[in-house]
Structures are given as C-alpha cells and as structure tokens.
CSV table of N, CA and C in Angstrom, one decimal:
chain,number,residue,atom,x,y,z
K,1,UNK,N,76.9,112.7,164.9
K,1,UNK,CA,77.0,113.9,164.1
K,1,UNK,C,76.1,113.8,162.9
K,2,UNK,N,75.6,114.9,162.4
K,2,UNK,CA,74.7,114.9,161.3
K,2,UNK,C,75.3,115.8,160.2
K,3,UNK,N,75.4,115.4,159.0
K,3,UNK,CA,75.9,116.2,157.9
K,3,UNK,C,74.8,116.6,157.0
K,4,UNK,N,74.5,117.9,156.9
K,4,UNK,CA,73.4,118.4,156.1
K,4,UNK,C,74.0,119.2,154.9
K,5,UNK,N,73.5,118.8,153.7
K,5,UNK,CA,73.9,119.5,152.5
K,5,UNK,C,73.0,120.7,152.4
K,6,UNK,N,73.5,121.9,152.2
K,6,UNK,CA,72.7,123.1,152.0
K,6,UNK,C,72.0,123.0,150.7
K,7,UNK,N,70.7,123.3,150.6
K,7,UNK,CA,69.9,123.3,149.4
K,7,UNK,C,69.3,124.6,149.1
K,8,UNK,N,68.9,124.8,147.9
K,8,UNK,CA,68.1,126.0,147.5
K,8,UNK,C,67.3,125.7,146.3
K,9,UNK,N,66.3,126.6,146.0
K,9,UNK,CA,65.5,126.4,144.9
K,9,UNK,C,66.0,127.4,143.8
K,10,UNK,N,66.1,126.8,142.6
K,10,UNK,CA,66.5,127.6,141.4
K,10,UNK,C,65.3,128.3,140.8
K,11,UNK,N,65.5,129.1,139.7
K,11,UNK,CA,64.5,129.9,139.1
K,11,UNK,C,63.3,129.1,138.6
K,12,UNK,N,63.6,127.8,138.2
K,12,UNK,CA,62.5,127.0,137.7
K,12,UNK,C,61.8,126.2,138.8
K,13,UNK,N,62.2,126.4,140.1
K,13,UNK,CA,61.6,125.7,141.2
K,13,UNK,C,62.2,124.4,141.6
K,14,UNK,N,63.3,124.0,140.9
K,14,UNK,CA,63.9,122.7,141.2
K,14,UNK,C,64.9,122.9,142.4
K,15,UNK,N,64.9,121.9,143.3
K,15,UNK,CA,65.8,121.9,144.4
K,15,UNK,C,67.2,121.6,144.0
K,16,UNK,N,68.2,122.4,144.3
K,16,UNK,CA,69.6,122.2,143.9
K,16,UNK,C,70.4,122.2,145.2
K,17,UNK,N,71.6,121.5,145.1
K,17,UNK,CA,72.5,121.4,146.2
K,17,UNK,C,73.4,122.6,146.2
K,18,UNK,N,73.6,123.2,147.4
K,18,UNK,CA,74.5,124.4,147.5
K,18,UNK,C,75.9,124.0,147.5
K,19,UNK,N,76.7,125.0,147.8
K,19,UNK,CA,78.2,124.9,147.8
K,19,UNK,C,78.8,124.5,149.2
K,20,UNK,N,78.0,124.4,150.2
K,20,UNK,CA,78.5,124.1,151.5
K,20,UNK,C,77.6,123.1,152.2
K,21,UNK,N,78.3,122.5,153.3
K,21,UNK,CA,77.6,121.5,154.1
K,21,UNK,C,77.7,122.0,155.6
K,22,UNK,N,76.7,121.7,156.4
K,22,UNK,CA,76.7,122.0,157.8
K,22,UNK,C,77.0,120.7,158.6
K,23,UNK,N,77.9,120.9,159.6
K,23,UNK,CA,78.1,119.8,160.5
K,23,UNK,C,77.4,120.0,161.8
K,24,UNK,N,76.5,119.1,162.1
K,24,UNK,CA,75.6,119.3,163.3
K,24,UNK,C,75.8,118.2,164.3
K,25,UNK,N,75.7,118.6,165.6
K,25,UNK,CA,75.8,117.6,166.7
K,25,UNK,C,74.5,117.8,167.5
K,26,UNK,N,73.9,116.7,168.0
K,26,UNK,CA,72.8,116.8,168.8
K,26,UNK,C,73.2,116.7,170.3
K,27,UNK,N,72.7,117.6,171.1
K,27,UNK,CA,73.0,117.6,172.5
K,27,UNK,C,71.7,117.7,173.3
K,28,UNK,N,71.7,116.9,174.4
K,28,UNK,CA,70.5,116.8,175.2
K,28,UNK,C,70.6,118.0,176.3
K,29,UNK,N,69.5,118.8,176.3
K,29,UNK,CA,69.4,119.9,177.3
K,29,UNK,C,68.6,119.3,178.5
K,30,UNK,N,69.2,119.1,179.6
K,30,UNK,CA,68.5,118.6,180.8
K,30,UNK,C,67.5,119.5,181.4
K,31,UNK,N,67.7,120.8,181.3
K,31,UNK,CA,66.7,121.7,181.8
K,31,UNK,C,65.4,121.7,181.0
K,32,UNK,N,65.5,121.7,179.7
K,32,UNK,CA,64.4,121.7,178.8
K,32,UNK,C,63.9,120.3,178.5
K,33,UNK,N,64.6,119.4,178.9
K,33,UNK,CA,64.3,117.9,178.7
K,33,UNK,C,64.0,117.6,177.2
K,34,UNK,N,64.9,118.1,176.3
K,34,UNK,CA,64.8,117.8,174.9
K,34,UNK,C,66.2,118.0,174.3
K,35,UNK,N,66.4,117.4,173.2
K,35,UNK,CA,67.7,117.5,172.5
K,35,UNK,C,67.6,118.7,171.5
K,36,UNK,N,68.8,119.3,171.2
K,36,UNK,CA,68.8,120.4,170.3
K,36,UNK,C,70.1,120.2,169.4
K,37,UNK,N,70.0,120.9,168.3
K,37,UNK,CA,71.1,120.8,167.3
K,37,UNK,C,72.1,121.9,167.6
K,38,UNK,N,73.4,121.6,167.6
K,38,UNK,CA,74.5,122.5,167.7
K,38,UNK,C,75.2,122.5,166.4
K,39,UNK,N,75.4,123.7,165.7
K,39,UNK,CA,76.1,123.8,164.5
K,39,UNK,C,77.6,123.9,164.8
K,40,UNK,N,78.3,122.9,164.4
K,40,UNK,CA,79.8,122.8,164.6
K,40,UNK,C,80.5,123.7,163.6
K,41,UNK,N,80.0,123.8,162.5
K,41,UNK,CA,80.6,124.7,161.4
K,41,UNK,C,80.1,124.3,160.1
K,42,UNK,N,80.5,125.1,159.1
K,42,UNK,CA,80.1,124.8,157.7
K,42,UNK,C,81.4,124.6,156.9
K,43,UNK,N,81.3,123.7,155.9
K,43,UNK,CA,82.5,123.3,155.1
K,43,UNK,C,82.1,123.3,153.7
K,44,UNK,N,83.1,123.6,152.8
K,44,UNK,CA,82.8,123.6,151.4
K,44,UNK,C,82.4,122.1,151.0
K,45,UNK,N,81.4,122.0,150.2
K,45,UNK,CA,80.9,120.6,149.9
K,45,UNK,C,81.9,119.8,149.2
K,46,UNK,N,82.9,120.3,148.5
K,46,UNK,CA,83.9,119.5,147.8
K,46,UNK,C,85.2,119.5,148.5
K,47,UNK,N,85.2,119.9,149.8
K,47,UNK,CA,86.5,119.9,150.5
K,47,UNK,C,87.0,118.5,150.7
K,48,UNK,N,88.3,118.3,150.6
K,48,UNK,CA,88.9,117.0,150.8
K,48,UNK,C,89.4,116.8,152.2
K,49,UNK,N,89.4,117.8,153.0
K,49,UNK,CA,89.7,117.7,154.4
K,49,UNK,C,89.0,118.7,155.2
K,50,UNK,N,89.0,118.5,156.5
K,50,UNK,CA,88.3,119.5,157.4
K,50,UNK,C,89.2,120.7,157.7
K,51,UNK,N,88.7,121.9,157.9
K,51,UNK,CA,89.5,123.0,158.4
K,51,UNK,C,90.0,122.6,159.8
K,52,UNK,N,91.1,123.1,160.2
K,52,UNK,CA,91.7,122.8,161.5
K,52,UNK,C,90.9,123.2,162.6
K,53,UNK,N,90.2,124.3,162.6
K,53,UNK,CA,89.4,124.8,163.7
K,53,UNK,C,88.2,123.8,163.9
K,54,UNK,N,87.6,123.3,162.9
K,54,UNK,CA,86.5,122.4,163.0
K,54,UNK,C,87.0,121.0,163.4
K,55,UNK,N,88.1,120.6,162.8
K,55,UNK,CA,88.6,119.3,163.1
K,55,UNK,C,89.0,119.2,164.6
K,56,UNK,N,89.4,120.3,165.2
K,56,UNK,CA,89.7,120.3,166.7
K,56,UNK,C,88.5,120.0,167.5
K,57,UNK,N,87.3,120.5,167.0
K,57,UNK,CA,86.1,120.4,167.8
K,57,UNK,C,85.5,118.9,167.8
K,58,UNK,N,85.7,118.2,166.6
K,58,UNK,CA,85.1,116.9,166.4
K,58,UNK,C,85.8,115.8,167.2
K,59,UNK,N,85.0,114.8,167.5
K,59,UNK,CA,85.5,113.6,168.1
K,59,UNK,C,86.1,112.7,167.0
K,60,UNK,N,86.8,111.7,167.5
K,60,UNK,CA,87.4,110.7,166.5
K,60,UNK,C,86.3,110.1,165.6
K,61,UNK,N,85.2,109.7,166.3
K,61,UNK,CA,84.1,109.1,165.6
K,61,UNK,C,83.4,110.0,164.5
K,62,UNK,N,83.3,111.3,164.9
K,62,UNK,CA,82.8,112.3,164.0
K,62,UNK,C,83.7,112.5,162.8
K,63,UNK,N,85.0,112.6,163.1
K,63,UNK,CA,86.0,112.7,162.0
K,63,UNK,C,85.9,111.5,161.0
K,64,UNK,N,85.8,110.3,161.6
K,64,UNK,CA,85.6,109.1,160.7
K,64,UNK,C,84.3,109.2,159.9
K,65,UNK,N,83.3,109.7,160.5
K,65,UNK,CA,82.0,109.8,159.8
K,65,UNK,C,82.1,110.8,158.7
K,66,UNK,N,82.8,111.9,158.9
K,66,UNK,CA,83.0,112.8,157.8
K,66,UNK,C,83.9,112.2,156.7
K,67,UNK,N,84.9,111.4,157.0
K,67,UNK,CA,85.7,110.7,156.0
K,67,UNK,C,84.8,109.8,155.2
K,68,UNK,N,83.9,109.0,155.9
K,68,UNK,CA,83.0,108.1,155.2
K,68,UNK,C,82.1,108.9,154.3
K,69,UNK,N,81.6,110.0,154.7
K,69,UNK,CA,80.7,110.8,153.9
K,69,UNK,C,81.4,111.3,152.7
K,70,UNK,N,82.7,111.7,152.8
K,70,UNK,CA,83.5,112.2,151.6
K,70,UNK,C,83.7,111.0,150.7
K,71,UNK,N,84.0,109.8,151.2
K,71,UNK,CA,84.2,108.7,150.3
K,71,UNK,C,82.9,108.4,149.5
K,72,UNK,N,81.7,108.4,150.2
K,72,UNK,CA,80.5,108.2,149.5
K,72,UNK,C,80.1,109.2,148.5
K,73,UNK,N,80.4,110.5,148.9
K,73,UNK,CA,80.2,111.6,147.9
K,73,UNK,C,81.0,111.4,146.7
K,74,UNK,N,82.3,111.1,146.8
K,74,UNK,CA,83.2,110.9,145.7
K,74,UNK,C,82.8,109.7,144.8
K,75,UNK,N,82.3,108.7,145.5
K,75,UNK,CA,81.8,107.5,144.7
K,75,UNK,C,80.5,107.9,143.9
K,76,UNK,N,79.6,108.6,144.5
K,76,UNK,CA,78.4,109.0,143.8
K,76,UNK,C,78.8,109.9,142.6
K,77,UNK,N,79.7,110.8,142.8
K,77,UNK,CA,80.2,111.7,141.7
K,77,UNK,C,80.8,110.9,140.6
K,78,UNK,N,81.6,109.9,140.9
K,78,UNK,CA,82.3,109.1,139.9
K,78,UNK,C,81.2,108.3,139.1
K,79,UNK,N,80.2,107.7,139.8
K,79,UNK,CA,79.1,107.0,139.1
K,79,UNK,C,78.3,107.9,138.2
K,80,UNK,N,78.1,109.2,138.6
K,80,UNK,CA,77.3,110.1,137.8
K,80,UNK,C,78.1,110.5,136.6
K,81,UNK,N,79.4,110.7,136.7
K,81,UNK,CA,80.2,111.0,135.5
K,81,UNK,C,80.3,109.9,134.6
K,82,UNK,N,80.4,108.6,135.1
K,82,UNK,CA,80.4,107.5,134.2
K,82,UNK,C,79.2,107.3,133.4
K,83,UNK,N,78.0,107.5,134.1
K,83,UNK,CA,76.7,107.4,133.4
K,83,UNK,C,76.6,108.5,132.3
K,84,UNK,N,77.1,109.7,132.6
K,84,UNK,CA,77.0,110.8,131.7
K,84,UNK,C,77.9,110.5,130.4
K,85,UNK,N,79.0,109.9,130.6
K,85,UNK,CA,79.9,109.5,129.5
K,85,UNK,C,79.2,108.5,128.6
K,86,UNK,N,78.6,107.5,129.2
K,86,UNK,CA,77.8,106.5,128.5
K,86,UNK,C,76.6,107.0,127.7
K,87,UNK,N,76.0,108.0,128.4
K,87,UNK,CA,74.8,108.6,127.8
K,87,UNK,C,75.1,109.3,126.4
K,88,UNK,N,76.3,109.8,126.3
K,88,UNK,CA,76.7,110.6,125.1
K,88,UNK,C,77.7,109.9,124.2
K,89,UNK,N,78.0,108.6,124.5
K,89,UNK,CA,79.0,107.9,123.7
K,89,UNK,C,78.6,107.8,122.3
K,90,UNK,N,77.4,107.3,122.0
K,90,UNK,CA,76.9,107.1,120.6
K,90,UNK,C,76.9,108.5,119.9
K,91,UNK,N,76.5,109.5,120.6
K,91,UNK,CA,76.4,110.8,120.0
K,91,UNK,C,77.8,111.3,119.5
K,92,UNK,N,78.8,111.1,120.4
K,92,UNK,CA,80.1,111.6,120.1
K,92,UNK,C,80.7,110.8,118.9
K,93,UNK,N,80.3,109.5,118.9
K,93,UNK,CA,80.8,108.7,117.7
K,93,UNK,C,80.1,109.1,116.4
K,94,UNK,N,78.9,109.6,116.5
K,94,UNK,CA,78.2,110.1,115.4
K,94,UNK,C,78.8,111.4,114.9
K,95,UNK,N,79.2,112.3,115.8
K,95,UNK,CA,79.9,113.5,115.4
K,95,UNK,C,81.3,113.2,114.8
K,96,UNK,N,82.0,112.2,115.3
K,96,UNK,CA,83.3,111.8,114.7
K,96,UNK,C,83.1,111.3,113.3
K,97,UNK,N,82.0,110.5,113.1
K,97,UNK,CA,81.7,110.0,111.7
K,97,UNK,C,81.4,111.1,110.8
K,98,UNK,N,80.7,112.1,111.3
K,98,UNK,CA,80.4,113.3,110.4
K,98,UNK,C,81.6,114.1,110.0
K,99,UNK,N,82.5,114.2,111.0
K,99,UNK,CA,83.8,114.9,110.7
K,99,UNK,C,84.6,114.1,109.7
K,100,UNK,N,84.7,112.8,109.9
K,100,UNK,CA,85.4,112.0,108.9
K,100,UNK,C,84.8,112.1,107.5
K,101,UNK,N,83.5,112.1,107.5
K,101,UNK,CA,82.8,112.2,106.2
K,101,UNK,C,83.0,113.5,105.5
K,102,UNK,N,83.3,114.6,106.3
K,102,UNK,CA,83.6,115.9,105.8
K,102,UNK,C,85.0,116.0,105.3
K,103,UNK,N,85.8,114.9,105.5
K,103,UNK,CA,87.2,114.9,104.9
K,103,UNK,C,88.3,115.3,105.8
K,104,UNK,N,88.0,115.4,107.1
K,104,UNK,CA,89.0,115.8,108.1
K,104,UNK,C,89.8,114.5,108.4
K,105,UNK,N,91.2,114.6,108.3
K,105,UNK,CA,92.0,113.5,108.5
K,105,UNK,C,92.3,113.3,110.1
K,106,UNK,N,92.0,112.1,110.6
K,106,UNK,CA,92.3,111.9,112.0
K,106,UNK,C,93.8,111.9,112.3
K,107,UNK,N,94.2,112.3,113.4
K,107,UNK,CA,95.6,112.3,113.8
K,107,UNK,C,96.2,110.9,113.9
K,108,UNK,N,95.5,110.0,114.6
K,108,UNK,CA,95.9,108.7,114.8
K,108,UNK,C,94.7,107.7,114.6
K,109,UNK,N,94.4,107.4,113.3
K,109,UNK,CA,93.3,106.5,113.1
K,109,UNK,C,93.4,105.1,113.7
K,110,UNK,N,94.6,104.6,113.9
K,110,UNK,CA,94.7,103.3,114.6
K,110,UNK,C,94.2,103.4,116.0
K,111,UNK,N,94.4,104.5,116.6
K,111,UNK,CA,93.9,104.7,118.0
K,111,UNK,C,92.4,104.6,118.1
K,112,UNK,N,91.7,105.1,117.1
K,112,UNK,CA,90.2,105.1,117.0
K,112,UNK,C,89.8,103.7,116.9
K,113,UNK,N,90.5,102.9,116.0
K,113,UNK,CA,90.1,101.5,115.8
K,113,UNK,C,90.3,100.7,117.1
K,114,UNK,N,91.4,101.0,117.8
K,114,UNK,CA,91.6,100.3,119.1
K,114,UNK,C,90.5,100.6,120.0
K,115,UNK,N,90.1,101.9,120.1
K,115,UNK,CA,89.1,102.3,121.0
K,115,UNK,C,87.7,101.6,120.7
K,116,UNK,N,87.4,101.5,119.4
K,116,UNK,CA,86.2,100.8,119.0
K,116,UNK,C,86.2,99.3,119.5
K,117,UNK,N,87.4,98.7,119.3
K,117,UNK,CA,87.5,97.3,119.8
K,117,UNK,C,87.4,97.2,121.3
K,118,UNK,N,88.0,98.1,122.0
K,118,UNK,CA,87.9,98.1,123.5
K,118,UNK,C,86.5,98.3,123.9
K,119,UNK,N,85.8,99.2,123.3
K,119,UNK,CA,84.4,99.5,123.6
K,119,UNK,C,83.5,98.3,123.3
K,120,UNK,N,83.7,97.6,122.2
K,120,UNK,CA,82.9,96.4,121.8
K,120,UNK,C,83.2,95.3,122.9
K,121,UNK,N,84.4,95.1,123.3
K,121,UNK,CA,84.7,94.1,124.3
K,121,UNK,C,84.1,94.4,125.6
K,122,UNK,N,84.1,95.7,126.0
K,122,UNK,CA,83.6,96.1,127.3
K,122,UNK,C,82.0,96.0,127.3
K,123,UNK,N,81.4,96.2,126.1
K,123,UNK,CA,79.9,96.0,126.0
K,123,UNK,C,79.6,94.6,126.2
K,124,UNK,N,80.3,93.7,125.5
K,124,UNK,CA,80.0,92.3,125.7
K,124,UNK,C,80.3,91.8,127.1
K,125,UNK,N,81.4,92.2,127.7
K,125,UNK,CA,81.7,91.8,129.1
K,125,UNK,C,80.7,92.3,130.1
K,126,UNK,N,80.0,93.5,129.8
K,126,UNK,CA,79.0,94.0,130.7
K,126,UNK,C,77.7,93.4,130.4
K,127,UNK,N,77.6,92.4,129.5
K,127,UNK,CA,76.3,91.7,129.3
K,127,UNK,C,75.5,92.3,128.2
K,128,UNK,N,76.1,93.1,127.3
K,128,UNK,CA,75.3,93.7,126.2
K,128,UNK,C,76.0,93.3,124.9
K,129,UNK,N,75.8,92.0,124.5
K,129,UNK,CA,76.4,91.5,123.2
K,129,UNK,C,75.9,92.3,122.0
K,130,UNK,N,76.7,92.2,121.0
K,130,UNK,CA,76.4,92.8,119.7
K,130,UNK,C,75.0,92.2,119.2
K,131,UNK,N,74.1,93.0,118.8
K,131,UNK,CA,72.8,92.4,118.3
K,131,UNK,C,73.0,91.6,117.0
K,132,UNK,N,72.3,90.6,116.9
K,132,UNK,CA,72.5,89.8,115.7
K,132,UNK,C,71.8,90.5,114.5
K,133,UNK,N,72.4,90.3,113.4
K,133,UNK,CA,71.8,91.0,112.2
K,133,UNK,C,71.0,90.0,111.4
K,134,UNK,N,70.1,90.6,110.7
K,134,UNK,CA,69.2,89.7,109.8
K,134,UNK,C,70.1,89.2,108.7
K,135,UNK,N,69.7,88.1,108.2
K,135,UNK,CA,70.4,87.4,107.1
K,135,UNK,C,70.3,88.3,105.8
K,136,UNK,N,71.3,88.2,105.0
K,136,UNK,CA,71.2,89.0,103.7
K,136,UNK,C,71.8,90.4,103.9
K,137,UNK,N,71.8,91.1,102.8
K,137,UNK,CA,72.4,92.5,102.8
K,137,UNK,C,71.4,93.4,103.5
K,138,UNK,N,71.9,94.3,104.4
K,138,UNK,CA,71.0,95.2,105.0
K,138,UNK,C,70.6,96.3,104.1
K,139,UNK,N,69.3,96.7,104.2
K,139,UNK,CA,68.8,97.8,103.4
K,139,UNK,C,69.4,99.1,103.9
K,140,UNK,N,69.3,100.2,103.1
K,140,UNK,CA,69.8,101.5,103.5
K,140,UNK,C,69.0,102.0,104.7
K,141,UNK,N,67.7,101.7,104.8
K,141,UNK,CA,66.9,102.2,105.9
K,141,UNK,C,67.3,101.5,107.2
K,142,UNK,N,67.9,100.3,107.2
K,142,UNK,CA,68.3,99.6,108.4
K,142,UNK,C,69.6,100.1,108.9
K,143,UNK,N,70.5,100.6,108.0
K,143,UNK,CA,71.8,101.0,108.4
K,143,UNK,C,71.8,102.5,109.0
K,144,UNK,N,72.2,102.6,110.2
K,144,UNK,CA,72.2,104.0,110.8
K,144,UNK,C,73.2,104.9,110.1
K,145,UNK,N,72.9,106.1,110.0
K,145,UNK,CA,73.8,107.1,109.5
K,145,UNK,C,74.3,108.0,110.7
K,146,UNK,N,75.4,108.8,110.4
K,146,UNK,CA,75.9,109.6,111.5
K,146,UNK,C,74.8,110.6,112.0
K,147,UNK,N,73.9,111.0,111.1
K,147,UNK,CA,72.8,111.9,111.6
K,147,UNK,C,71.9,111.2,112.5
K,148,UNK,N,71.7,109.9,112.4
K,148,UNK,CA,70.9,109.2,113.3
K,148,UNK,C,71.4,109.1,114.7
K,149,UNK,N,72.8,109.2,114.8
K,149,UNK,CA,73.4,109.1,116.1
K,149,UNK,C,73.5,110.5,116.8
K,150,UNK,N,73.6,111.5,116.0
K,150,UNK,CA,73.7,112.9,116.6
K,150,UNK,C,72.4,113.4,116.9
K,151,UNK,N,72.2,113.7,118.2
K,151,UNK,CA,70.9,114.2,118.7
K,151,UNK,C,70.7,115.6,118.3
K,152,UNK,N,69.6,115.9,117.8
K,152,UNK,CA,69.2,117.3,117.5
K,152,UNK,C,68.5,117.9,118.8
K,153,UNK,N,68.8,119.1,119.1
K,153,UNK,CA,68.1,119.7,120.2
K,153,UNK,C,66.6,119.7,120.1
K,154,UNK,N,66.1,119.6,118.9
K,154,UNK,CA,64.7,119.7,118.7
K,154,UNK,C,64.0,118.3,118.9
K,155,UNK,N,64.9,117.2,119.0
K,155,UNK,CA,64.4,115.9,119.3
K,155,UNK,C,64.0,115.8,120.8
K,156,UNK,N,64.8,116.5,121.6
K,156,UNK,CA,64.5,116.5,123.1
K,156,UNK,C,63.8,117.8,123.5
K,157,UNK,N,62.6,117.7,124.0
K,157,UNK,CA,61.9,118.9,124.3
K,157,UNK,C,62.6,119.8,125.4
K,158,UNK,N,63.3,119.2,126.3
K,158,UNK,CA,64.1,120.0,127.3
K,158,UNK,C,65.2,120.8,126.7
K,159,UNK,N,65.9,120.1,125.7
K,159,UNK,CA,67.0,120.8,125.1
K,159,UNK,C,66.5,121.9,124.2
K,160,UNK,N,65.4,121.7,123.5
K,160,UNK,CA,64.7,122.7,122.6
K,160,UNK,C,64.3,123.9,123.4
K,161,UNK,N,63.7,123.6,124.6
K,161,UNK,CA,63.3,124.7,125.5
K,161,UNK,C,64.4,125.6,126.0
K,162,UNK,N,65.5,124.9,126.3
K,162,UNK,CA,66.7,125.6,126.8
K,162,UNK,C,67.3,126.5,125.6
K,163,UNK,N,67.4,125.9,124.4
K,163,UNK,CA,67.9,126.7,123.3
K,163,UNK,C,67.0,127.8,123.0
K,164,UNK,N,65.7,127.6,123.0
K,164,UNK,CA,64.7,128.7,122.8
K,164,UNK,C,64.9,129.9,123.8
K,165,UNK,N,65.1,129.5,125.1
K,165,UNK,CA,65.3,130.5,126.1
K,165,UNK,C,66.6,131.2,125.9
K,166,UNK,N,67.6,130.5,125.4
K,166,UNK,CA,68.9,131.2,125.1
K,166,UNK,C,68.7,132.2,124.0
K,167,UNK,N,68.0,131.8,123.0
K,167,UNK,CA,67.8,132.8,121.8
K,167,UNK,C,67.0,134.0,122.3
K,168,UNK,N,66.0,133.8,123.2
K,168,UNK,CA,65.2,134.9,123.7
K,168,UNK,C,66.1,135.9,124.5
K,169,UNK,N,67.0,135.3,125.3
K,169,UNK,CA,67.9,136.2,126.1
K,169,UNK,C,68.9,136.9,125.2
K,170,UNK,N,69.3,136.3,124.2
K,170,UNK,CA,70.3,136.9,123.3
K,170,UNK,C,69.6,138.0,122.5
K,171,UNK,N,68.3,137.8,122.1
K,171,UNK,CA,67.5,138.8,121.4
K,171,UNK,C,67.3,140.1,122.3
K,172,UNK,N,67.2,139.9,123.6
K,172,UNK,CA,66.9,141.0,124.5
K,172,UNK,C,68.2,141.8,124.8
K,173,UNK,N,69.3,141.3,124.4
K,173,UNK,CA,70.6,142.1,124.7
K,173,UNK,C,70.6,143.3,123.8
K,174,UNK,N,71.2,144.4,124.4
K,174,UNK,CA,71.3,145.6,123.6
K,174,UNK,C,72.2,145.5,122.4
K,175,UNK,N,72.0,146.2,121.3
K,175,UNK,CA,72.9,146.1,120.1
K,175,UNK,C,73.9,147.2,120.3
K,176,UNK,N,75.2,146.9,120.3
K,176,UNK,CA,76.2,147.9,120.5
K,176,UNK,C,76.9,148.3,119.2
K,177,UNK,N,76.6,147.6,118.1
K,177,UNK,CA,77.3,148.1,116.9
K,177,UNK,C,76.6,149.3,116.3
K,178,UNK,N,77.4,150.2,115.8
K,178,UNK,CA,77.0,151.5,115.4
K,178,UNK,C,76.1,151.6,114.2
C-alpha cells in the first residue's frame, strides 16, 4: 500500500500539505502487462483510526502499515512542537521579564524560580552547559536586557513582510464608522 499526502500550492507558491491522505494499492493488469494504482479511499490526515468501510478493504499488512504511518506522523508532529517551544523560550522569558519590570505581581513566583532551575539542569544535561563568564564585574553592555531577548518583527525580514502585508490588508478594508 502507498500512502500519499495531498499537497497544494499556496498564494506565495509554497507547497503545503492538505487535509487528507489517499490510500493507494498497486495491482498488476495482466492484459495491459503493467501495474496501476487503485485508490482505496481518502482519510483525514489527522485521523486516529481508519473509517470502517476503508478498514474492511485493507489487508492486515496494510492496516499495520497505516498504524506505523500514524505513529511516525505523530512523532514528527511532537518533534516539530518541541523545536517550536525551544525556538521561542528565550523570547517568552524576555516578555516575562518586561512584565515583571512593569510592576505586575506574579501569581506564584516560586514556581518561576523552580522552572528556571529545571530549565538550567535540562540544558546542562542536553550538553549545553552555562557559558563561563569573564572575571570581574560585567559591564552594562555585556548584560542582556529583556529588550534583547524579545524579538522585534523588524529584526526578522519575514515577520516584517507579514506585518506589512497585514497593515496593507487592514488599510484596504472599508470604513464603517459614520
């Protein structure tokens, strides 16, 4: 069996994955002396099980192949989410520092300290020890501020282009106030 993820091109020309997958089986046609694809059905890409009508058509090996495909899909999604969380961890900590500097009282400050300790231990265990500091007092220019951690959309050209496009679309909306 072959599992094909439906794809399409978005407005900017990038290939995106669709919402469904096709389950295909190859069958040999003796008259034409070639093999051809038979579409067994389409399934929602995030389905956790097969619909009963499609499951009845599949062999045990094909059902097992679909289960393996689902497990691999879920593993890839989990890895993607984990990387996304790590990508923005420093930025979220910067925002939290800005909020604290603005005078907002945290609900459970001891929980934040525990989280910082857990993160420091996890970084060291993953092979990323705390960088050694230079001897003596650090200068103000060496000490990062919350603003250094919070990414500005204008620092990233892709984010700046998206924000610019959003403002253009908003400007094109009709004005309904009298």
